[in-house]
């Protein structure tokens, strides 16, 4: 077997059993994944051997720091298959990447221009566009959710028109796991000359991406969901677009020359990296990308599909106890995240009761309140898997859910 989740799990210090053999069953990977030794070691090695500011000092230590940071850019360019390394902008996370586009590209939009998002978006791909709407008078529209928790792409015909300047949607839903049919979104955007932004926070942990093949214009990702540090994210954008975008934050690093009267800005990516960047975190993110690339991702996906199927089958059996999946009911076109509801039990209570069994799940609105409203729920409980998830994890979870439903659910008795 080349892909062995149990062997992989051993690389994660936090997931190792304690002296009494108890372990954490971590199923909140859509919020944050755990970090393997390789990433911890890369960050520690950098801080111990190459810590200095980047792009400034001419002494050897500073040059080593710059090399490490710029090497991280090369690694991420490879991970997303960017056409050039200058297309990789380091940010503090997906939220910062999305806000960067909303501010910078947003400056080029005007009243009457339209931005199209969807009801499935994380708040970080909703609120920046609302703020832009309020600043610049653009129109914000949203593709609805289907009853099974996907973006309703049939609505593209109705909602895309020649005023549409950008379609900004999630690549994978953080609530339902639904994967967006990107080709359909791109085709609709291209038919009116609009740009496409994908929020890839949930897709990037799955394995290397090909932004050129996806044929989009912007891609946002975040380190801590892909086995990397937090406080680091990436905005990938086509170089020719980045070159036309004004800066968002001003400060050191992003300039060519400054006088009191005015500033000439540096070309991308430096133009968008004002101030001291998260250097060690970028090194850690690169280590995480290499760690993922080192896995057989086809086998990893097959494993996760199988586990998701096992989870969905188990939840379906628990239907007689008031357990209901919120989202797609099968493994087609979805990643290994599943939301569910137990009739009569609040998701926070579900998750607290499961915590008593060392099961870590998230309960609530998942920063996606419009989707909750569209699905007719106030919140859900969510299990999200990762490369170290196992059959045993799923069985422990299903046992826990059955117990909660039986003892506390209104349909369970
Ligand atoms: C789909 C999606 N987009 C964006 C984000 C925001 O990522 P971050 O909090 O790392 O900026 C998240 C994280 O919760 C997410 O799940």
Short mmCIF file of C-alpha atoms and ligand atoms in Angstrom, two decimals:
data_model
loop_
_atom_site.label_atom_id
_atom_site.label_comp_id
_atom_site.label_asym_id
_atom_site.label_seq_id
_atom_site.Cartn_x
_atom_site.Cartn_y
_atom_site.Cartn_z
CA UNK A 1 0.00 0.00 0.00
CA UNK A 2 1.53 3.34 -0.98
CA UNK A 3 -1.05 5.52 0.74
CA UNK A 4 -1.40 4.59 4.38
CA UNK A 5 -3.42 7.03 6.52
CA UNK A 6 -2.28 5.40 9.76
CA UNK A 7 1.37 5.80 8.82
CA UNK A 8 0.67 9.39 7.77
CA UNK A 9 -1.04 10.08 11.10
CA UNK A 10 2.14 9.15 12.95
CA UNK A 11 3.78 12.22 11.38
CA UNK A 12 1.38 14.49 13.31
CA UNK A 13 2.47 15.03 16.92
CA UNK A 14 -0.93 16.26 18.04
CA UNK A 15 -2.69 13.16 16.75
CA UNK A 16 -0.50 10.61 18.54
CA UNK A 17 -2.16 8.63 21.35
CA UNK A 18 -1.32 9.72 24.91
CA UNK A 19 0.19 7.41 27.51
CA UNK A 20 -3.22 5.86 28.20
CA UNK A 21 -3.71 5.16 24.52
CA UNK A 22 -6.33 7.89 24.09
CA UNK A 23 -6.18 9.95 20.95
CA UNK A 24 -7.93 12.90 19.43
CA UNK A 25 -10.16 12.04 16.48
CA UNK A 26 -9.71 15.22 14.54
CA UNK A 27 -12.54 15.84 12.07
CA UNK A 28 -12.41 19.63 11.78
CA UNK A 29 -9.94 19.87 8.94
CA UNK A 30 -12.09 22.29 6.95
CA UNK A 31 -11.45 24.78 9.77
CA UNK A 32 -7.76 23.99 10.24
CA UNK A 33 -5.73 20.89 9.47
CA UNK A 34 -3.02 19.57 11.78
CA UNK A 35 0.67 20.10 11.06
CA UNK A 36 3.15 17.30 10.29
CA UNK A 37 6.68 17.13 11.72
CA UNK A 38 8.12 18.07 8.31
CA UNK A 39 6.41 21.47 8.44
CA UNK A 40 7.26 22.08 12.10
CA UNK A 41 10.89 21.19 11.34
CA UNK A 42 11.07 23.47 8.29
CA UNK A 43 9.79 26.45 10.28
CA UNK A 44 12.10 25.73 13.23
CA UNK A 45 15.08 25.24 10.92
CA UNK A 46 14.40 28.55 9.22
CA UNK A 47 14.05 30.43 12.50
CA UNK A 48 17.18 28.81 13.91
CA UNK A 49 19.40 29.21 10.87
CA UNK A 50 18.12 31.92 8.52
CA UNK A 51 16.04 34.40 10.52
CA UNK A 52 16.43 37.95 9.22
CA UNK A 53 14.28 40.36 7.28
CA UNK A 54 13.96 39.80 3.53
CA UNK A 55 14.80 41.90 0.47
CA UNK A 56 16.78 44.39 2.59
CA UNK A 57 20.06 43.39 4.18
CA UNK A 58 23.11 42.58 2.08
CA UNK A 59 24.74 40.43 4.76
CA UNK A 60 24.71 36.69 4.18
CA UNK A 61 22.09 35.90 6.81
CA UNK A 62 19.64 38.35 5.24
CA UNK A 63 20.36 36.88 1.84
CA UNK A 64 19.63 33.40 3.20
CA UNK A 65 16.29 34.65 4.54
CA UNK A 66 15.42 36.19 1.18
CA UNK A 67 16.39 33.00 -0.60
CA UNK A 68 14.19 30.91 1.71
CA UNK A 69 11.22 33.24 1.22
CA UNK A 70 11.61 33.43 -2.55
CA UNK A 71 12.16 29.68 -2.72
CA UNK A 72 8.78 29.30 -1.00
CA UNK A 73 7.29 31.37 -3.82
CA UNK A 74 8.80 28.98 -6.37
CA UNK A 75 7.36 25.98 -4.54
CA UNK A 76 3.87 27.49 -4.42
CA UNK A 77 4.11 28.54 -8.08
CA UNK A 78 4.77 24.87 -8.83
CA UNK A 79 1.96 23.69 -6.53
CA UNK A 80 -0.67 25.75 -8.35
CA UNK A 81 1.10 25.52 -11.75
CA UNK A 82 1.39 29.29 -12.18
CA UNK A 83 2.84 30.47 -15.49
CA UNK A 84 5.45 32.54 -13.63
CA UNK A 85 6.62 32.93 -10.02
CA UNK A 86 5.63 36.63 -10.11
CA UNK A 87 2.00 35.50 -10.11
CA UNK A 88 2.28 34.33 -6.49
CA UNK A 89 1.44 36.98 -3.88
CA UNK A 90 1.91 35.96 -0.25
CA UNK A 91 -0.82 37.20 2.07
CA UNK A 92 -1.88 36.36 5.62
CA UNK A 93 -4.62 33.96 4.50
CA UNK A 94 -7.50 33.44 2.09
CA UNK A 95 -9.41 36.29 3.73
CA UNK A 96 -6.55 38.69 3.03
CA UNK A 97 -6.25 37.40 -0.56
CA UNK A 98 -9.96 37.99 -1.19
CA UNK A 99 -9.86 41.44 0.39
CA UNK A 100 -6.82 42.30 -1.71
CA UNK A 101 -8.76 41.60 -4.91
CA UNK A 102 -11.88 43.37 -3.65
CA UNK A 103 -9.83 46.46 -2.84
CA UNK A 104 -7.38 46.49 -5.70
CA UNK A 105 -9.42 45.19 -8.64
CA UNK A 106 -12.36 46.84 -6.90
CA UNK A 107 -10.73 50.25 -7.43
CA UNK A 108 -11.08 49.71 -11.17
CA UNK A 109 -14.84 49.01 -10.95
CA UNK A 110 -17.59 51.60 -10.95
CA UNK A 111 -21.30 52.05 -10.35
CA UNK A 112 -23.27 49.76 -12.63
CA UNK A 113 -20.54 47.10 -12.76
CA UNK A 114 -21.63 43.76 -11.32
CA UNK A 115 -19.87 41.19 -9.16
CA UNK A 116 -21.48 37.76 -8.98
CA UNK A 117 -20.89 35.51 -5.97
CA UNK A 118 -22.99 32.62 -4.66
CA UNK A 119 -25.04 31.70 -1.63
CA UNK A 120 -22.45 29.05 -0.81
CA UNK A 121 -19.68 31.51 -0.06
CA UNK A 122 -17.75 31.77 3.16
CA UNK A 123 -18.27 35.21 4.68
CA UNK A 124 -14.77 36.14 3.54
CA UNK A 125 -15.99 35.96 -0.07
CA UNK A 126 -19.17 37.92 0.69
CA UNK A 127 -18.34 40.76 3.06
CA UNK A 128 -15.41 42.26 1.05
CA UNK A 129 -17.76 42.56 -1.94
CA UNK A 130 -20.49 44.18 0.16
CA UNK A 131 -17.91 46.68 1.44
CA UNK A 132 -16.88 47.33 -2.17
CA UNK A 133 -20.52 47.76 -3.16
CA UNK A 134 -20.91 50.36 -0.42
CA UNK A 135 -17.68 52.15 -1.42
CA UNK A 136 -18.07 52.17 -5.18
CA UNK A 137 -21.74 51.58 -5.90
CA UNK A 138 -21.26 48.32 -7.78
CA UNK A 139 -24.09 45.78 -7.88
CA UNK A 140 -23.62 42.52 -5.98
CA UNK A 141 -25.56 39.45 -7.05
CA UNK A 142 -25.51 35.84 -5.88
CA UNK A 143 -26.07 32.49 -7.57
CA UNK A 144 -28.56 30.54 -5.43
CA UNK A 145 -27.90 27.21 -3.72
CA UNK A 146 -29.54 24.04 -4.99
CA UNK A 147 -31.57 22.01 -2.46
CA UNK A 148 -28.62 19.62 -2.15
CA UNK A 149 -26.14 22.36 -1.27
CA UNK A 150 -24.40 23.09 -4.56
CA UNK A 151 -24.07 26.33 -6.49
CA UNK A 152 -27.02 26.47 -8.89
CA UNK A 153 -25.12 27.03 -12.13
CA UNK A 154 -28.35 26.96 -14.15
CA UNK A 155 -28.85 30.49 -12.80
CA UNK A 156 -25.72 31.70 -14.64
CA UNK A 157 -27.77 32.44 -17.77
CA UNK A 158 -30.11 34.66 -15.77
CA UNK A 159 -27.49 36.43 -13.62
CA UNK A 160 -24.56 36.98 -15.98
CA UNK A 161 -24.81 39.94 -18.34
CA UNK A 162 -22.50 42.41 -20.02
CA UNK A 163 -22.20 44.43 -16.78
CA UNK A 164 -20.73 41.40 -14.99
CA UNK A 165 -17.06 42.14 -14.33
CA UNK A 166 -16.20 39.33 -11.96
CA UNK A 167 -17.60 35.98 -10.90
CA UNK A 168 -16.13 35.13 -7.48
CA UNK A 169 -17.15 31.70 -6.17
CA UNK A 170 -15.85 28.98 -3.96
CA UNK A 171 -14.03 26.06 -5.59
CA UNK A 172 -15.25 23.70 -2.85
CA UNK A 173 -17.91 24.46 -0.23
CA UNK A 174 -16.65 24.50 3.34
CA UNK A 175 -20.10 23.35 4.50
CA UNK A 176 -21.33 20.73 2.04
CA UNK A 177 -18.08 19.71 0.36
CA UNK A 178 -19.66 20.36 -3.06
CA UNK A 179 -17.11 20.94 -5.82
CA UNK A 180 -17.98 23.72 -8.26
CA UNK A 181 -18.09 22.95 -11.98
CA UNK A 182 -15.48 25.59 -12.78
CA UNK A 183 -15.65 25.11 -16.56
CA UNK A 184 -19.28 26.23 -16.60
CA UNK A 185 -18.47 29.31 -14.54
CA UNK A 186 -15.52 30.19 -16.78
CA UNK A 187 -17.58 29.74 -19.96
CA UNK A 188 -20.30 32.06 -18.64
CA UNK A 189 -17.73 34.66 -17.57
CA UNK A 190 -15.84 34.57 -20.84
CA UNK A 191 -19.05 35.03 -22.83
CA UNK A 192 -19.29 38.56 -21.37
CA UNK A 193 -15.58 39.28 -20.84
CA UNK A 194 -15.79 38.91 -17.03
CA UNK A 195 -12.99 37.65 -14.80
CA UNK A 196 -13.23 34.57 -12.56
CA UNK A 197 -11.97 34.28 -8.99
CA UNK A 198 -11.97 30.98 -7.16
CA UNK A 199 -11.87 30.78 -3.38
CA UNK A 200 -9.71 27.67 -3.11
CA UNK A 201 -9.38 27.57 0.68
CA UNK A 202 -11.02 24.12 0.77
CA UNK A 203 -9.66 22.79 -2.52
CA UNK A 204 -5.96 23.53 -2.09
CA UNK A 205 -5.43 20.95 0.71
CA UNK A 206 -6.58 18.22 -1.67
CA UNK A 207 -3.42 18.29 -3.75
CA UNK A 208 -1.54 20.26 -6.39
CA UNK A 209 -3.71 22.52 -8.55
CA UNK A 210 -3.52 23.69 -12.12
CA UNK A 211 -4.74 27.26 -12.32
CA UNK A 212 -3.88 27.39 -16.01
CA UNK A 213 -6.00 24.35 -16.73
CA UNK A 214 -8.83 25.74 -14.57
CA UNK A 215 -8.51 28.82 -16.81
CA UNK A 216 -9.48 31.25 -14.03
CA UNK A 217 -7.98 34.68 -13.26
CA UNK A 218 -7.60 34.67 -9.46
CA UNK A 219 -7.14 31.87 -6.94
CA UNK A 220 -7.08 32.34 -3.17
CA UNK A 221 -5.75 29.76 -0.72
CA UNK A 222 -4.76 29.58 2.93
CA UNK A 223 -1.89 27.76 4.64
CA UNK A 224 -3.44 26.40 7.80
CA UNK A 225 -6.02 24.28 5.97
CA UNK A 226 -3.31 22.57 3.90
CA UNK A 227 -1.19 21.18 6.78
CA UNK A 228 0.77 24.43 6.96
CA UNK A 229 1.09 27.29 9.45
CA UNK A 230 -1.59 29.88 9.97
CA UNK A 231 -1.00 33.54 9.15
CA UNK A 232 0.03 32.70 5.59
CA UNK A 233 -2.02 32.56 2.42
CA UNK A 234 -1.63 33.06 -1.27
CA UNK A 235 -3.27 35.03 -3.99
CA UNK A 236 -2.46 33.70 -7.43
CA UNK A 237 -3.49 35.95 -10.30
CA UNK A 238 -2.56 36.17 -13.96
CA UNK A 239 0.49 38.34 -14.33
CA UNK A 240 -1.07 40.65 -16.90
CA UNK A 241 -3.96 41.33 -14.52
CA UNK A 242 -1.73 41.87 -11.48
CA UNK A 243 0.29 44.37 -13.52
CA UNK A 244 -2.80 46.51 -14.07
CA UNK A 245 -3.96 46.36 -10.44
CA UNK A 246 -3.25 49.26 -8.07
CA UNK A 247 -1.73 48.45 -4.66
CA UNK A 248 -3.96 47.76 -1.69
CA UNK A 249 -1.70 48.26 1.33
CA UNK A 250 1.10 50.83 1.22
CA UNK A 251 4.42 50.53 3.02
CA UNK A 252 7.91 49.15 2.79
CA UNK A 253 8.82 46.55 0.16
CA UNK A 254 6.10 47.47 -2.32
CA UNK A 255 7.81 50.56 -3.74
CA UNK A 256 10.36 51.37 -6.38
CA UNK A 257 11.00 54.91 -5.11
CA UNK A 258 9.34 57.26 -2.63
CA UNK A 259 9.45 61.02 -2.25
CA UNK A 260 7.27 63.01 0.09
CA UNK A 261 5.27 64.05 -2.97
CA UNK A 262 4.70 60.62 -4.51
CA UNK A 263 5.61 56.96 -4.86
CA UNK A 264 6.49 54.76 -7.78
CA UNK A 265 5.29 51.26 -7.04
CA UNK A 266 7.21 48.04 -7.48
CA UNK A 267 5.98 45.52 -10.04
CA UNK A 268 3.99 42.47 -8.81
CA UNK A 269 4.26 40.52 -6.61
CA UNK A 270 6.17 43.02 -4.41
CA UNK A 271 3.54 45.70 -5.12
CA UNK A 272 1.07 43.63 -3.12
CA UNK A 273 3.38 42.60 -0.27
CA UNK A 274 3.71 45.77 1.81
CA UNK A 275 5.69 45.43 5.03
CA UNK A 276 7.63 42.51 6.46
CA UNK A 277 5.95 39.38 5.12
CA UNK A 278 5.22 36.23 7.17
CA UNK A 279 8.62 34.78 6.22
CA UNK A 280 8.83 31.66 8.39
CA UNK A 281 5.17 30.92 7.66
CA UNK A 282 5.87 31.07 3.92
CA UNK A 283 8.71 28.60 4.46
CA UNK A 284 6.28 26.40 6.40
CA UNK A 285 3.65 26.63 3.69
CA UNK A 286 6.19 25.57 1.07
CA UNK A 287 7.12 22.60 3.28
CA UNK A 288 3.42 21.71 3.54
CA UNK A 289 3.00 21.89 -0.25
CA UNK A 290 6.02 19.62 -0.72
CA UNK A 291 4.64 17.28 1.95
CA UNK A 292 1.33 17.02 0.05
CA UNK A 293 3.05 16.64 -3.32
CA UNK A 294 5.03 13.78 -1.88
CA UNK A 295 1.84 11.79 -1.30
CA UNK A 296 0.10 9.74 -3.95
CA UNK A 297 -2.82 12.15 -4.22
CA UNK A 298 -4.84 9.85 -6.52
CA UNK A 299 -4.76 7.21 -3.82
CA UNK A 300 -5.43 9.84 -1.16
CA UNK A 301 -8.54 10.97 -3.02
CA UNK A 302 -9.73 7.39 -3.52
CA UNK A 303 -9.25 6.82 0.22
CA UNK A 304 -11.15 9.99 1.15
CA UNK A 305 -13.96 9.19 -1.32
CA UNK A 306 -14.33 5.78 0.25
CA UNK A 307 -14.40 7.22 3.78
CA UNK A 308 -16.93 9.87 2.71
CA UNK A 309 -19.10 7.10 1.25
CA UNK A 310 -18.82 5.16 4.51
CA UNK A 311 -19.84 8.26 6.47
CA UNK A 312 -22.77 9.09 4.15
CA UNK A 313 -24.01 5.49 4.23
CA UNK A 314 -23.85 5.50 8.03
CA UNK A 315 -25.68 8.82 8.26
CA UNK A 316 -28.37 7.50 5.89
CA UNK A 317 -28.93 4.50 8.17
CA UNK A 318 -29.32 6.91 11.09
CA UNK A 319 -32.11 8.68 9.19
CA UNK A 320 -34.54 6.69 11.35
CA UNK A 321 -33.07 8.50 14.36
CA UNK A 322 -33.61 11.97 12.85
CA UNK A 323 -30.14 12.36 11.33
CA UNK A 324 -30.15 14.19 8.01
CA UNK A 325 -27.30 15.14 5.66
CA UNK A 326 -27.24 18.82 4.67
CA UNK A 327 -25.63 18.77 1.24
CA UNK A 328 -25.04 16.22 -1.52
CA UNK A 329 -26.06 12.69 -0.55
CA UNK A 330 -23.37 10.89 -2.50
CA UNK A 331 -19.65 11.18 -3.22
CA UNK A 332 -20.02 12.52 -6.76
CA UNK A 333 -18.54 15.99 -7.23
CA UNK A 334 -17.80 16.53 -3.56
CA UNK A 335 -14.80 16.50 -1.27
CA UNK A 336 -14.55 14.84 2.11
CA UNK A 337 -16.64 17.30 4.10
CA UNK A 338 -20.17 16.49 5.23
CA UNK A 339 -22.67 18.53 7.21
CA UNK A 340 -25.53 16.93 9.09
CA UNK A 341 -28.36 17.75 11.41
CA UNK A 342 -29.77 15.74 14.32
CA UNK A 343 -33.42 16.55 14.82
CA UNK A 344 -33.99 18.25 18.15
CA UNK A 345 -30.30 18.74 19.08
CA UNK A 346 -28.47 22.03 18.54
CA UNK A 347 -25.22 21.59 16.56
CA UNK A 348 -23.22 23.13 19.44
CA UNK A 349 -24.64 20.47 21.76
CA UNK A 350 -23.95 17.74 19.19
CA UNK A 351 -20.31 18.83 18.98
CA UNK A 352 -19.90 19.13 22.75
CA UNK A 353 -21.36 15.68 23.28
CA UNK A 354 -19.04 14.28 20.61
CA UNK A 355 -16.10 16.06 22.23
CA UNK A 356 -16.69 13.92 25.30
CA UNK A 357 -15.62 11.04 23.01
CA UNK A 358 -12.55 12.96 21.81
CA UNK A 359 -14.23 13.67 18.47
CA UNK A 360 -13.44 17.19 17.20
CA UNK A 361 -16.16 18.52 14.88
CA UNK A 362 -17.38 21.99 14.19
CA UNK A 363 -21.00 22.97 14.82
CA UNK A 364 -22.68 26.22 13.85
CA UNK A 365 -23.04 28.35 10.74
CA UNK A 366 -19.47 27.77 9.49
CA UNK A 367 -19.12 31.45 8.46
CA UNK A 368 -21.71 30.75 5.77
CA UNK A 369 -24.94 32.22 7.12
CA UNK A 370 -26.54 32.82 3.68
CA UNK A 371 -26.11 29.12 2.91
CA UNK A 372 -27.65 28.17 6.26
CA UNK A 373 -30.65 30.32 5.39
CA UNK A 374 -30.90 28.81 1.89
CA UNK A 375 -30.79 25.30 3.38
CA UNK A 376 -33.39 26.19 6.01
CA UNK A 377 -31.16 25.50 9.03
CA UNK A 378 -29.58 27.75 11.66
CA UNK A 379 -26.47 25.61 11.74
CA UNK A 380 -25.10 22.16 11.08
CA UNK A 381 -22.59 19.77 12.58
CA UNK A 382 -19.73 19.21 10.18
CA UNK A 383 -17.21 16.42 9.79
CA UNK A 384 -14.30 17.26 7.51
CA UNK A 385 -11.64 14.66 6.76
CA UNK A 386 -7.96 14.80 5.89
CA UNK A 387 -5.22 12.47 4.69
CA UNK A 388 -4.85 11.02 8.22
CA UNK A 389 -8.55 10.15 8.60
CA UNK A 390 -9.28 6.45 8.92
CA UNK A 391 -12.13 3.95 8.79
CA UNK A 392 -11.96 3.76 12.57
CA UNK A 393 -12.46 7.54 12.79
CA UNK A 394 -15.66 7.26 10.75
CA UNK A 395 -16.97 4.36 12.81
CA UNK A 396 -16.26 6.17 16.09
CA UNK A 397 -18.03 9.22 14.70
CA UNK A 398 -21.09 7.25 13.57
CA UNK A 399 -21.29 5.52 16.97
CA UNK A 400 -21.11 8.91 18.64
CA UNK A 401 -23.80 10.41 16.41
CA UNK A 402 -26.09 7.44 16.99
CA UNK A 403 -25.66 7.78 20.74
CA UNK A 404 -26.39 11.53 20.70
CA UNK A 405 -29.45 11.02 18.47
CA UNK A 406 -30.76 8.18 20.64
CA UNK A 407 -30.30 10.00 23.95
CA UNK A 408 -31.07 13.60 22.99
CA UNK A 409 -32.73 13.67 19.56
CA UNK A 410 -36.45 14.20 19.19
CA UNK A 411 -36.77 11.38 16.64
CA UNK A 412 -34.38 9.02 18.37
CA UNK A 413 -36.67 7.63 21.04
C1 LIG B 1 -14.20 28.44 1.75
C2 LIG B 1 -13.39 29.31 2.65
N1 LIG B 1 -12.98 30.50 2.22
C3 LIG B 1 -12.22 31.31 2.97
C4 LIG B 1 -11.85 30.97 4.24
C5 LIG B 1 -11.03 31.93 5.05
O1 LIG B 1 -9.75 31.43 5.28
P1 LIG B 1 -8.82 32.16 6.36
O2 LIG B 1 -9.63 32.25 7.61
O3 LIG B 1 -7.65 31.27 6.51
O4 LIG B 1 -8.47 33.49 5.82
C6 LIG B 1 -12.25 29.74 4.74
C7 LIG B 1 -11.86 29.34 6.12
O5 LIG B 1 -12.59 29.13 7.01
C8 LIG B 1 -13.03 28.89 3.93
O6 LIG B 1 -13.46 27.70 4.38
#
